[in-house]
Coordinates of C-alpha atoms and ligand atoms in Angstrom, one line a residue:
Chain R
M1 CA 46.5 -9.3 11.4
I2 CA 44.1 -10.4 8.7
I3 CA 41.1 -8.3 8.0
T4 CA 38.2 -10.0 6.2
I5 CA 35.7 -7.8 4.5
G6 CA 33.1 -10.0 2.7
T7 CA 35.1 -12.2 0.4
K8 CA 38.2 -9.9 0.5
K9 CA 41.1 -10.5 2.8
I10 CA 43.7 -7.9 3.6
R11 CA 46.9 -7.9 5.7
S12 CA 47.5 -5.1 8.1
N13 CA 49.4 -4.2 11.3
F14 CA 46.8 -1.8 12.6
N15 CA 47.0 -0.9 16.2
G16 CA 44.2 1.1 17.9
K17 CA 40.4 1.3 18.3
I18 CA 38.1 -0.7 16.1
S19 CA 36.1 2.5 15.4
E20 CA 39.3 4.1 13.9
L21 CA 39.8 1.0 11.7
I22 CA 36.2 1.3 10.5
K23 CA 36.8 4.9 9.5
K24 CA 40.1 4.1 7.9
L25 CA 38.4 1.6 5.7
A26 CA 35.8 4.2 4.7
F27 CA 32.8 2.5 6.5
S28 CA 30.4 4.0 8.9
R29 CA 30.0 2.3 12.3
E30 CA 26.3 2.5 11.8
E31 CA 26.5 0.0 8.9
V32 CA 29.0 -2.7 9.9
L33 CA 29.4 -5.3 12.6
V34 CA 32.9 -6.3 13.6
R35 CA 34.0 -9.6 14.9
V36 CA 37.5 -10.0 16.5
N37 CA 38.8 -13.5 16.7
G38 CA 35.3 -14.8 15.9
K39 CA 33.5 -12.8 18.6
L40 CA 31.3 -9.7 18.2
V41 CA 32.9 -6.8 20.1
P42 CA 32.2 -3.2 20.9
E43 CA 33.7 -0.7 18.4
D44 CA 35.5 1.3 21.0
A45 CA 37.7 -1.7 22.0
K46 CA 41.4 -1.5 21.1
I47 CA 42.9 -4.2 18.9
N48 CA 46.4 -5.1 17.9
S49 CA 48.3 -6.8 15.1
K50 CA 47.7 -10.3 16.7
D51 CA 43.9 -10.1 16.3
N52 CA 41.9 -11.3 13.3
I53 CA 39.2 -9.0 12.2
E54 CA 36.0 -9.6 10.3
I55 CA 34.0 -6.7 9.0
I56 CA 30.4 -7.5 8.0
K57 CA 28.4 -4.9 6.2
V58 CA 24.8 -5.2 7.4
V59 CA 23.2 -1.9 6.5
F60 CA 23.0 -0.9 2.9
G61 CA 22.2 2.4 1.1
G62 CA 23.8 5.6 1.9
Chain E
M1 CA 42.7 -7.2 22.2
E2 CA 41.4 -5.1 25.0
K3 CA 38.5 -6.5 27.1
I4 CA 35.6 -4.3 27.9
I5 CA 33.0 -5.6 30.4
C6 CA 29.2 -5.3 30.3
S7 CA 27.8 -2.3 32.1
L8 CA 25.1 -4.6 33.7
C9 CA 27.0 -7.8 34.6
E10 CA 30.6 -8.9 34.7
K11 CA 30.7 -10.7 31.3
P12 CA 32.8 -9.4 28.3
A13 CA 30.8 -6.8 26.3
S14 CA 29.8 -7.4 22.7
V15 CA 28.0 -4.2 21.9
N16 CA 28.6 -0.5 22.5
L17 CA 25.4 1.6 22.6
Q18 CA 26.8 5.1 22.2
Y19 CA 23.4 6.8 22.6
A20 CA 22.9 5.1 26.0
A21 CA 26.6 5.3 27.1
K22 CA 26.5 1.5 27.7
H23 CA 28.4 -1.6 26.9
L24 CA 26.4 -4.8 26.9
C25 CA 27.3 -8.5 26.8
S26 CA 25.3 -10.7 24.3
G27 CA 22.8 -11.9 27.0
C28 CA 22.1 -8.4 28.4
F29 CA 21.8 -7.0 24.8
V30 CA 19.2 -9.6 23.8
K31 CA 17.1 -8.8 26.9
Y32 CA 17.4 -5.1 26.4
F33 CA 16.4 -5.5 22.7
E34 CA 13.4 -7.7 23.4
K35 CA 12.2 -5.5 26.2
R36 CA 12.2 -2.4 24.0
F37 CA 10.2 -4.3 21.4
L38 CA 7.6 -5.2 24.0
R39 CA 7.5 -1.7 25.5
T40 CA 7.0 -0.2 22.0
I41 CA 4.0 -2.5 21.3
R42 CA 2.5 -1.4 24.6
E43 CA 3.3 2.2 24.2
F44 CA 1.2 2.4 21.0
S45 CA -1.2 -0.4 21.8
M46 CA -0.2 -2.0 18.6
I47 CA -1.6 -5.5 19.3
K48 CA -4.8 -6.3 21.2
P49 CA -5.6 -9.8 22.4
H50 CA -7.1 -12.1 19.8
E51 CA -6.3 -9.8 16.9
K52 CA -5.1 -11.2 13.5
I53 CA -1.9 -9.6 12.5
A54 CA -0.6 -9.7 8.9
V55 CA 3.2 -9.4 8.9
G56 CA 4.7 -7.7 5.9
L57 CA 7.6 -10.1 5.2
S58 CA 10.2 -9.0 2.7
G59 CA 12.8 -11.6 3.8
G60 CA 15.3 -8.9 4.8
K61 CA 16.7 -8.6 8.3
D62 CA 14.0 -6.2 9.6
S63 CA 10.9 -8.2 8.8
V64 CA 12.5 -11.6 9.5
V65 CA 13.6 -10.4 13.0
M66 CA 10.2 -8.9 13.6
L67 CA 8.5 -12.2 12.6
H68 CA 10.7 -14.0 15.2
L69 CA 9.8 -11.5 17.9
L70 CA 6.1 -11.6 17.2
A71 CA 6.1 -15.4 17.1
K72 CA 7.8 -15.4 20.5
L73 CA 5.3 -12.8 21.8
R74 CA 2.4 -15.1 21.1
R75 CA 3.5 -17.1 24.2
R76 CA 2.5 -14.2 26.4
L77 CA -0.3 -12.6 24.4
P78 CA -3.0 -14.6 22.5
F79 CA -3.1 -13.3 19.0
E80 CA -2.8 -14.7 15.5
I81 CA -0.2 -14.0 12.8
F82 CA 0.4 -14.8 9.2
A83 CA 2.9 -13.4 6.7
I84 CA 2.5 -11.7 3.3
T85 CA 5.5 -11.5 0.9
I86 CA 5.3 -9.3 -2.1
D87 CA 7.3 -10.6 -5.2
E88 CA 8.0 -7.4 -7.2
G89 CA 10.0 -9.4 -9.8
I90 CA 13.5 -8.1 -9.2
K91 CA 16.0 -10.4 -10.9
N92 CA 18.9 -11.7 -8.8
Y93 CA 17.5 -10.2 -5.7
R94 CA 13.9 -11.2 -4.7
N95 CA 14.4 -14.9 -5.3
T96 CA 16.9 -15.0 -2.4
T97 CA 14.7 -13.1 0.0
I98 CA 11.6 -15.0 -0.8
H99 CA 13.5 -18.2 -0.1
I100 CA 14.4 -16.8 3.3
A101 CA 10.8 -15.8 4.0
K102 CA 9.5 -19.3 3.2
R103 CA 12.2 -21.0 5.2
E104 CA 11.6 -18.8 8.3
C105 CA 7.8 -19.1 8.1
K106 CA 8.2 -22.9 7.9
K107 CA 10.6 -22.9 10.9
L108 CA 8.1 -20.8 13.0
G109 CA 5.0 -22.6 11.8
I110 CA 3.5 -19.4 10.3
A111 CA 1.3 -19.4 7.2
L112 CA 2.7 -17.4 4.3
K113 CA 1.0 -15.8 1.3
V114 CA 3.2 -14.8 -1.7
I115 CA 1.7 -12.1 -3.9
I116 CA 3.1 -11.6 -7.3
F117 CA 3.4 -8.0 -8.5
K118 CA 2.7 -8.8 -12.1
E119 CA -0.5 -10.7 -11.5
D120 CA -2.1 -7.6 -9.9
I121 CA -0.3 -4.7 -11.4
G122 CA 0.3 -6.1 -14.9
F123 CA 4.0 -5.5 -14.8
N124 CA 6.9 -6.6 -12.7
L125 CA 9.4 -4.0 -11.4
D126 CA 12.1 -4.9 -13.9
E127 CA 9.6 -4.2 -16.7
I128 CA 8.6 -1.0 -15.1
M129 CA 12.2 0.2 -14.8
K130 CA 12.8 -0.5 -18.5
K131 CA 9.9 1.9 -19.3
T132 CA 10.9 4.8 -17.1
N133 CA 14.0 6.4 -15.5
S134 CA 12.3 7.8 -12.5
S135 CA 13.0 6.3 -9.0
A136 CA 12.1 2.6 -8.6
C137 CA 11.2 3.2 -5.0
S138 CA 8.3 5.5 -5.8
W139 CA 6.6 2.9 -8.0
C140 CA 7.4 0.0 -5.9
G141 CA 6.3 1.7 -2.7
V142 CA 2.9 2.6 -3.9
F143 CA 2.2 -0.9 -5.4
R144 CA 3.5 -2.7 -2.4
R145 CA 1.5 -0.7 0.1
Y146 CA -1.6 -1.3 -2.1
L147 CA -1.1 -5.0 -2.3
L148 CA -0.3 -5.5 1.3
N149 CA -3.5 -3.6 2.3
K150 CA -5.6 -5.5 -0.2
Y151 CA -4.4 -9.0 0.7
A152 CA -4.4 -8.3 4.4
R153 CA -8.0 -7.3 4.2
I154 CA -8.9 -10.4 2.1
E155 CA -7.4 -12.5 4.9
N156 CA -9.4 -10.6 7.5
A157 CA -6.4 -9.1 9.3
N158 CA -7.0 -6.5 11.9
K159 CA -3.5 -4.9 11.5
I160 CA -0.5 -5.0 9.3
A161 CA 2.9 -5.2 11.0
I162 CA 5.6 -3.4 9.1
G163 CA 9.3 -3.9 9.8
H164 CA 10.3 -0.2 9.6
N165 CA 13.2 0.5 12.0
L166 CA 14.3 3.7 13.7
D167 CA 16.6 4.6 10.8
D168 CA 13.7 4.2 8.3
V169 CA 11.4 6.4 10.3
A170 CA 14.0 9.1 11.0
Q171 CA 14.8 9.2 7.3
T172 CA 11.2 9.5 6.3
V173 CA 10.6 12.3 8.7
L174 CA 13.6 14.2 7.4
M175 CA 12.8 13.5 3.8
N176 CA 9.3 14.9 4.3
I177 CA 10.7 18.1 5.9
M178 CA 13.2 18.5 3.1
R179 CA 10.5 18.1 0.5
N180 CA 8.1 20.4 2.4
E181 CA 5.4 17.7 2.9
P182 CA 3.8 18.6 6.3
I183 CA 0.6 16.6 5.5
R184 CA 2.6 13.5 4.9
I185 CA 4.3 14.0 8.2
A186 CA 0.9 14.3 10.0
R187 CA -0.3 11.1 8.3
F188 CA 2.9 9.1 8.8
L189 CA 2.7 6.0 11.1
E190 CA -0.9 6.4 12.2
P191 CA -4.2 5.0 10.9
I192 CA -5.9 7.9 9.1
T193 CA -9.5 6.8 9.7
N194 CA -11.6 3.8 10.5
D195 CA -12.5 3.2 6.8
E196 CA -13.3 -0.5 6.5
Y197 CA -11.1 -0.8 3.4
F198 CA -8.0 0.5 5.2
I199 CA -6.1 -1.9 7.5
P200 CA -4.2 0.0 10.2
R201 CA -0.4 -0.5 10.2
V202 CA 1.8 -0.9 13.2
H203 CA 5.6 -0.5 13.4
P204 CA 6.9 -2.5 16.4
L205 CA 10.6 -1.8 15.4
L206 CA 10.2 2.0 15.2
R207 CA 12.4 2.5 18.2
T208 CA 15.0 0.0 17.2
P209 CA 18.2 1.2 15.4
E210 CA 18.8 -0.7 12.1
K211 CA 22.2 -1.9 13.1
E212 CA 20.9 -3.5 16.3
I213 CA 18.5 -5.6 14.3
A214 CA 21.5 -7.2 12.6
I215 CA 23.3 -7.6 15.9
Y216 CA 20.2 -9.4 17.3
A217 CA 20.0 -11.7 14.3
M218 CA 23.6 -12.6 14.7
L219 CA 23.4 -13.3 18.4
K220 CA 20.2 -15.4 18.0
D221 CA 21.6 -17.2 15.0
I222 CA 18.8 -16.0 12.6
Q223 CA 20.2 -16.6 9.1
I224 CA 20.0 -13.4 7.1
K225 CA 21.4 -12.6 3.7
Y226 CA 22.7 -9.0 3.6
M227 CA 22.2 -7.7 0.2
E228 CA 21.1 -4.5 -1.4
C229 CA 18.1 -4.0 -3.7
P230 CA 19.7 -3.3 -7.2
Y231 CA 17.4 -0.3 -7.6
A232 CA 18.3 1.4 -4.3
H233 CA 21.2 3.5 -5.6
F234 CA 19.3 6.2 -7.2
S235 CA 17.1 7.3 -4.4
F236 CA 16.9 10.5 -2.3
R237 CA 16.5 8.2 0.7
Q238 CA 20.1 7.0 0.2
H239 CA 21.4 10.6 0.5
V240 CA 19.4 11.2 3.7
K241 CA 20.5 7.9 5.2
K242 CA 24.2 8.7 4.7
Q243 CA 23.7 12.1 6.3
L244 CA 21.8 10.7 9.2
N245 CA 24.5 8.0 9.9
D246 CA 27.2 10.7 9.8
S247 CA 25.2 12.7 12.4
E248 CA 24.6 9.7 14.6
E249 CA 28.3 8.9 14.7
K250 CA 29.2 12.4 15.7
Y251 CA 26.2 13.2 17.8
P252 CA 24.8 9.9 19.2
S253 CA 21.0 9.8 19.8
T254 CA 20.3 12.0 16.7
K255 CA 17.9 9.3 15.3
I256 CA 15.9 8.7 18.4
R257 CA 15.6 12.5 18.9
I258 CA 14.2 12.9 15.4
L259 CA 11.7 10.2 16.2
N260 CA 10.6 11.7 19.6
S261 CA 10.4 15.2 18.2
F262 CA 8.3 13.8 15.3
L263 CA 5.9 12.0 17.7
E264 CA 5.4 15.1 19.7
M265 CA 4.9 17.4 16.7
K266 CA 2.5 15.0 15.1
K267 CA 0.0 15.4 18.0
H268 CA -0.2 19.1 17.3
L269 CA -0.1 18.8 13.5
R270 CA -3.1 16.5 13.6
K271 CA -5.1 18.9 15.7
W272 CA -4.0 21.9 13.6
M273 CA -4.9 20.4 10.2
K274 CA -8.4 20.3 9.0
D275 CA -10.1 17.0 8.8
E276 CA -10.7 17.2 5.0
K277 CA -7.0 16.7 4.5
F278 CA -7.3 13.2 5.9
K279 CA -10.5 12.3 4.1
L280 CA -10.5 9.0 2.4
F281 CA -12.3 8.2 -0.8
H282 CA -12.8 4.9 -2.5
C283 CA -11.0 4.7 -5.8
K284 CA -13.4 5.0 -8.8
K285 CA -11.4 2.3 -10.7
C286 CA -10.5 -0.3 -8.1
G287 CA -12.6 0.5 -5.1
E288 CA -9.7 0.6 -2.6
S289 CA -9.4 3.4 -0.1
S290 CA -7.5 6.4 -1.4
S291 CA -6.7 10.0 -0.6
A292 CA -8.0 11.0 -4.0
Q293 CA -10.8 10.0 -6.4
I294 CA -8.5 7.7 -8.2
C295 CA -5.8 5.9 -6.2
M296 CA -2.1 6.2 -6.8
R297 CA -1.9 2.6 -7.9
C298 CA -4.5 3.0 -10.6
E299 CA -3.0 6.4 -11.6
M300 CA 0.4 4.8 -12.0
I301 CA -0.9 1.8 -13.9
M302 CA -2.5 4.2 -16.4
K303 CA 0.8 6.1 -16.8
L304 CA 2.6 2.8 -17.4
K305 CA 0.1 1.7 -20.0
N306 CA 0.5 5.0 -21.8
M307 CA 4.2 4.6 -22.0
A308 CA 3.7 1.5 -24.0
Ligands
ZN1 ZN1 25.8 -8.4 30.8
ZN2 ZN1 -7.5 2.3 -7.6

């Protein structure tokens, strides 16, 4: 799995809910959008190591 | 990945609305989002037929999405819109958002007026911040509000539409409580008087969570640049925003509950408070409407001049 955050890319073998990944990366789910394999998805969906993740910070401040 | 389906149709869901215990696909989300916008405009009678609406357009996601929604609404309701963008003079930030404001107005065929801070106030925000170490937002907020009102009036606007979202409103309510400012709460979000110098403000996104504005922009392919104002770091608002987002994650609906409770309280607050507290004067220096003999804008300019 490759996780893209802005211009940064990290490799991971995370398995679980997107909301848990968001927390693990120290974001709030109120401030980011998550695309899995290019599509916007609900944060309570489960992902696995085959998925490619893109985290887009859209809410600033706080 | 696991597929979750839309609560309203059979398509794969894109969005989880925790406060509504719903999953929505892109199509159902867009409908839901636009319906709430319309309902809010009706709920507060924000726009009447044939009015002229000045849109406060910063070029950020909130005001750009609002501009698109208002432009679309004109197909159902006959009214006029134009946009006002305030250039505070913030290096490496405002140029980008002004570019977006111009591009979107052109795309939608909406007239745009760009007002330069320095030309009216005498200083741009970068210069002000070199003089003082108090919060940029307090200076910027007063000057922006003043300029929007003044130029909306010059253009004969009936209303000013502001892109404040649910998060902004909930933050402001909490901040006013935390600072013990009940009068500000009573005044917040509603025209104070029918003074001819004061253009009433409307907030069509006040029921829309901030994050959903970004979702809508993404789904409708509205090009937004997500960036933070370089001066935002030092504000009390940031602190409240973080707290509120934590609360919303743990207790979904917190923000909308703050808004609803504020709207209910405000009715009583307004009755309870004496009318003098809402009295408007005309500033002795510039003539604009003001809650004191000299308006905040003129007060602040005097302060800045004395700092030399
Ligand atoms: Zn659907
Ligand atoms: Zn004045």
